[in-house]
Coordinates of C-alpha atoms in Angstrom, one line a residue:
Chain H
M1 CA 2.8 -7.1 31.1
L2 CA -0.1 -5.5 29.1
W3 CA 1.4 -2.0 29.5
A4 CA 4.9 -3.2 28.5
S5 CA 3.4 -4.7 25.4
L6 CA 1.5 -1.5 24.6
F7 CA 4.7 0.5 25.2
L8 CA 6.6 -1.7 22.7
V9 CA 3.9 -1.5 20.0
L10 CA 3.5 2.3 20.3
A11 CA 7.3 2.9 20.4
A12 CA 7.7 0.9 17.2
V13 CA 4.8 2.7 15.5
A14 CA 6.2 6.1 16.6
W15 CA 9.6 5.1 15.3
F16 CA 8.1 4.2 12.0
V17 CA 6.0 7.4 11.7
R18 CA 8.8 9.7 12.8
S19 CA 11.2 8.1 10.3
A20 CA 8.7 8.2 7.5
T21 CA 8.0 11.9 8.0
A22 CA 11.3 13.4 9.0
V23 CA 13.2 15.7 6.6
S24 CA 16.6 14.5 7.9
P25 CA 15.7 11.0 9.1
E26 CA 19.2 9.7 8.9
L27 CA 19.7 11.4 12.3
L28 CA 17.2 9.1 13.9
F29 CA 18.1 5.8 15.6
G30 CA 17.2 2.8 13.5
Y31 CA 16.4 4.8 10.4
E32 CA 18.8 2.6 8.5
Q33 CA 16.4 -0.3 9.2
L34 CA 13.5 1.4 7.6
I35 CA 15.1 2.8 4.5
H36 CA 17.9 0.5 3.6
A37 CA 16.5 -2.9 4.7
R38 CA 14.2 -4.7 2.2
I39 CA 12.3 -6.0 5.2
P40 CA 12.9 -4.2 8.5
W41 CA 13.0 -7.2 10.8
L42 CA 14.0 -5.3 13.9
L43 CA 10.9 -3.1 13.6
L44 CA 8.7 -6.1 12.9
G45 CA 10.3 -8.1 15.7
T46 CA 9.6 -5.3 18.1
L47 CA 5.9 -5.2 17.0
W48 CA 5.5 -8.9 17.2
L49 CA 7.2 -9.1 20.6
G50 CA 4.7 -6.4 21.8
A51 CA 1.8 -8.3 20.4
A52 CA 3.0 -11.6 22.0
L53 CA 3.4 -10.0 25.4
G54 CA -0.1 -8.5 25.0
L55 CA -1.6 -11.9 24.4
L56 CA 0.5 -13.5 27.2
S57 CA -0.8 -10.9 29.6
L58 CA -4.3 -12.4 29.2
R59 CA -3.0 -15.4 31.2
Q60 CA -2.2 -13.1 34.2
G61 CA -5.8 -12.1 34.5
R62 CA -8.3 -10.3 32.4
R63 CA -9.8 -6.9 33.1
W64 CA -12.2 -5.0 30.9
F65 CA -9.5 -2.8 29.5
H66 CA -7.4 -5.7 28.2
Y67 CA -9.7 -6.1 25.2
P68 CA -9.7 -2.6 23.8
V69 CA -5.9 -2.3 24.4
L70 CA -5.2 -5.6 22.7
G71 CA -7.6 -4.7 19.9
V72 CA -5.7 -1.5 19.2
E73 CA -2.3 -3.3 19.4
L74 CA -3.4 -6.1 17.0
L75 CA -4.7 -3.6 14.5
L76 CA -1.4 -1.6 14.6
V77 CA 0.7 -4.7 14.4
G78 CA -1.3 -6.3 11.7
G79 CA -1.5 -3.1 9.6
L80 CA 2.2 -2.3 9.9
S81 CA 3.2 -6.0 9.3
F82 CA 1.1 -6.0 6.1
Y83 CA 2.6 -2.8 5.0
M84 CA 6.2 -4.0 5.5
L85 CA 5.7 -7.5 4.1
A86 CA 3.3 -6.8 1.2
G87 CA 1.7 -3.4 0.9
S88 CA 5.0 -1.5 0.2
F89 CA 6.1 -4.0 -2.4
L90 CA 6.0 -3.0 -6.1
P91 CA 4.9 -5.0 -9.2
E92 CA 7.8 -6.0 -11.4
S93 CA 9.1 -3.2 -13.6
E94 CA 10.1 -3.6 -17.2
L95 CA 13.5 -2.1 -16.8
R96 CA 15.0 -1.7 -20.3
V97 CA 18.3 -0.2 -19.4
A98 CA 21.2 -2.2 -18.0
V99 CA 24.8 -1.5 -16.9
G100 CA 26.8 -0.9 -20.1
D101 CA 23.9 0.6 -22.1
S102 CA 23.6 4.2 -23.2
F103 CA 21.4 6.3 -20.9
P104 CA 18.5 7.4 -23.0
G105 CA 18.3 11.0 -24.4
Y106 CA 15.8 13.4 -22.9
A107 CA 14.4 16.9 -23.1
L108 CA 12.9 17.8 -19.7
V109 CA 12.4 21.0 -17.6
D110 CA 13.7 21.5 -14.1
Q111 CA 12.0 23.0 -11.0
D112 CA 12.5 26.5 -12.4
G113 CA 11.2 25.7 -15.9
R114 CA 14.7 25.7 -17.4
S115 CA 15.2 23.1 -20.3
H116 CA 17.6 20.3 -19.9
S117 CA 18.3 18.1 -22.8
L118 CA 20.8 15.4 -23.7
E119 CA 21.2 13.0 -26.6
A120 CA 21.8 9.4 -25.8
G121 CA 25.6 8.9 -25.7
E122 CA 26.3 12.6 -25.7
P123 CA 29.4 13.6 -23.6
R124 CA 28.3 15.1 -20.3
K125 CA 29.3 15.4 -16.7
P126 CA 29.0 12.1 -14.8
A127 CA 25.5 12.1 -13.2
L128 CA 23.4 10.2 -10.7
Y129 CA 19.8 10.2 -11.8
V130 CA 17.4 9.4 -8.9
F131 CA 14.0 8.5 -10.1
Y132 CA 11.5 8.9 -7.3
R133 CA 7.8 8.4 -6.9
G134 CA 7.0 12.1 -6.5
D135 CA 5.7 14.3 -3.7
W136 CA 2.0 14.1 -2.8
Chain I
M1 CA 29.4 15.0 -10.8
E2 CA 25.8 16.0 -11.1
L3 CA 22.8 14.8 -9.0
L4 CA 19.4 14.9 -10.6
A5 CA 16.1 13.9 -9.1
V6 CA 13.5 12.9 -11.7
S7 CA 9.7 12.4 -11.2
V8 CA 6.5 13.0 -13.0
D9 CA 5.7 16.0 -10.8
P10 CA 5.3 19.4 -12.5
P11 CA 8.1 21.9 -11.9
E12 CA 6.1 23.8 -9.2
V13 CA 5.7 20.7 -7.1
S14 CA 9.4 19.8 -7.5
K15 CA 10.3 23.4 -6.5
R16 CA 8.2 23.1 -3.4
L17 CA 9.8 19.8 -2.5
R18 CA 13.3 21.1 -3.2
D19 CA 12.6 24.2 -1.0
H20 CA 11.2 22.0 1.7
L21 CA 14.2 19.6 1.7
Q22 CA 16.6 22.6 1.4
V23 CA 18.7 20.9 -1.2
R24 CA 20.4 22.4 -4.2
F25 CA 20.5 19.7 -6.8
T26 CA 18.3 19.7 -9.9
F27 CA 14.8 18.3 -10.0
L28 CA 13.7 17.3 -13.5
S29 CA 10.0 17.0 -14.4
D30 CA 8.9 14.2 -16.7
P31 CA 5.1 14.7 -16.6
D32 CA 4.4 12.6 -19.6
G33 CA 6.8 9.8 -18.5
A34 CA 8.8 10.0 -21.7
L35 CA 12.1 9.2 -20.0
L36 CA 10.4 6.7 -17.7
D37 CA 9.2 4.8 -20.8
E38 CA 12.7 4.9 -22.4
M39 CA 13.9 3.4 -19.1
G40 CA 11.0 1.0 -18.8
I41 CA 10.2 2.2 -15.3
R42 CA 6.7 3.6 -15.6
H43 CA 4.6 2.3 -12.7
R44 CA 1.1 2.4 -14.2
G45 CA -1.5 3.6 -11.7
G46 CA 1.2 3.7 -9.0
R47 CA 0.0 6.9 -7.3
A48 CA -2.8 6.8 -4.8
D49 CA -5.0 8.8 -7.3
G50 CA -4.3 6.3 -10.1
A51 CA -1.7 8.4 -11.9
D52 CA 1.4 6.8 -13.4
I53 CA 4.7 7.4 -11.5
A54 CA 8.3 6.2 -11.6
F55 CA 9.5 2.9 -10.1
P56 CA 12.1 4.2 -7.7
T57 CA 15.4 3.7 -9.5
S58 CA 18.9 5.2 -9.2
V59 CA 21.2 5.3 -12.2
L60 CA 24.8 6.4 -12.4
V61 CA 25.9 7.6 -15.8
D62 CA 29.5 8.3 -16.8
D63 CA 30.9 11.1 -19.0
T64 CA 30.2 9.1 -22.2
G65 CA 26.6 8.7 -21.3
T66 CA 27.0 5.0 -20.4
V67 CA 25.1 3.5 -17.5
R68 CA 27.7 2.3 -15.0
W69 CA 25.6 1.4 -11.9
L70 CA 21.9 0.9 -11.3
F71 CA 19.8 0.3 -8.2
Q72 CA 16.2 -0.8 -8.1
S73 CA 14.3 -2.5 -5.3
D74 CA 11.0 -4.4 -5.4
T75 CA 9.8 -2.2 -2.5
Y76 CA 9.4 1.5 -2.5
R77 CA 10.8 1.8 1.0
E78 CA 14.3 0.6 0.2
R79 CA 16.8 3.1 -1.1
A80 CA 20.4 2.5 -2.2
R81 CA 22.9 2.8 0.7
P82 CA 25.2 5.8 0.6
E83 CA 28.3 3.5 0.6
Q84 CA 27.0 1.6 -2.4
I85 CA 26.5 4.9 -4.3
F86 CA 29.9 6.3 -3.3
A87 CA 31.6 3.0 -4.3
A88 CA 30.0 3.2 -7.7
I89 CA 31.0 6.8 -8.1
G90 CA 34.6 5.9 -7.0
S91 CA 34.8 3.3 -9.7
L92 CA 34.1 5.7 -12.5

């Protein structure tokens, strides 16, 4: 049971790491969970099931390796649970633009240094602006 | 229809990311956060090194410059679903 629990925890961690680092993660099983669910319960459930099996395995007998294995499992499960339930949450933004408002004007440069500017309310091609946190 | 990605990253960082992702849409740089402030989406100290960055936000703007759809989550993991975006575009 200990090895089954370790397998579940490591599989969930690998699933998370692979999805978080993939260039085309939509091709991966379960990616939808990680990027479109506010809280990825399937991933958390897998982690918690793994941890529960690990703890239950103690009732089947204890060998020396139970403790380091369980220690690693609990660190991984605790860390990822914290990340999913608290660490990745943002403070409240002070969003000043609502549906029906004019999109603000701007004068910015693109990836090649070309200027792009628009006045608020100026006719333009319909556009989807995706504000992202940046690459670092 | 135009797709624009906006961040505080300087152009060279955006270019590197764009090349890495192998996409062809435009990446706009807002290093001072001027547009972020207009939008009210500056996340002060949001980057690991303490720099200000954007709250992840998607905004659909029509040909008159009016905001027609907007998505913002309270976690940086969650992105708008493609079907939500396509439905919003379809309603323009």
